[in-house]
mmCIF file of C-alpha atoms in Angstrom:
data_model
loop_
_atom_site.group_PDB
_atom_site.id
_atom_site.type_symbol
_atom_site.label_atom_id
_atom_site.label_comp_id
_atom_site.label_asym_id
_atom_site.label_seq_id
_atom_site.Cartn_x
_atom_site.Cartn_y
_atom_site.Cartn_z
ATOM 1 C CA MET A 1 -26.479 11.571 1.849
ATOM 2 C CA LYS A 2 -23.651 13.394 3.628
ATOM 3 C CA ALA A 3 -22.821 10.251 5.643
ATOM 4 C CA LEU A 4 -22.595 8.251 2.414
ATOM 5 C CA VAL A 5 -20.128 10.721 0.908
ATOM 6 C CA ILE A 6 -17.989 10.608 4.074
ATOM 7 C CA PHE A 7 -18.088 6.784 4.086
ATOM 8 C CA ILE A 8 -17.008 6.595 0.434
ATOM 9 C CA GLY A 9 -14.215 9.094 1.057
ATOM 10 C CA MET A 10 -12.910 7.098 4.018
ATOM 11 C CA SER A 11 -13.093 3.841 2.044
ATOM 12 C CA VAL A 12 -11.073 5.303 -0.822
ATOM 13 C CA SER A 13 -8.414 6.726 1.495
ATOM 14 C CA LEU A 14 -8.056 3.421 3.372
ATOM 15 C CA ALA A 15 -7.804 1.478 0.109
ATOM 16 C CA ALA A 16 -5.081 3.838 -1.130
ATOM 17 C CA CYS A 17 -3.188 3.449 2.149
ATOM 18 C CA ASN A 18 -3.294 -0.352 1.861
ATOM 19 C CA THR A 19 -2.108 -0.190 -1.742
ATOM 20 C CA VAL A 20 0.890 1.975 -0.843
ATOM 21 C CA HIS A 21 1.689 -0.298 2.119
ATOM 22 C CA GLY A 22 1.600 -3.383 -0.133
ATOM 23 C CA PHE A 23 3.803 -1.652 -2.697
ATOM 24 C CA GLY A 24 6.327 -0.858 0.044
ATOM 25 C CA LYS A 25 6.431 -4.505 1.118
ATOM 26 C CA ASP A 26 6.975 -5.662 -2.470
ATOM 27 C CA LEU A 27 9.741 -3.103 -2.937
ATOM 28 C CA GLU A 28 11.412 -4.251 0.283
ATOM 29 C CA LYS A 29 11.326 -7.910 -0.803
ATOM 30 C CA GLY A 30 12.824 -6.953 -4.160
ATOM 31 C CA GLY A 31 15.633 -5.096 -2.390
ATOM 32 C CA GLU A 32 16.330 -8.093 -0.155
ATOM 33 C CA ALA A 33 16.533 -10.371 -3.196
ATOM 34 C CA ILE A 34 19.059 -8.032 -4.838
ATOM 35 C CA GLN A 35 21.161 -7.924 -1.654
ATOM 36 C CA LYS A 36 21.208 -11.739 -1.472
ATOM 37 C CA ALA A 37 22.240 -11.969 -5.125
ATOM 38 C CA VAL A 38 25.128 -9.530 -4.593
ATOM 39 C CA LYS A 39 26.522 -11.390 -1.561
#
């Protein structure tokens, strides 16, 4: 039971990390598009 709780906790934290990483990539691409439009 304790191992299951630890596994679920790790899964949630890894999923959150991937979501934030993906959001950062999207934000970076949006910034690059704005820079290209300004030039």
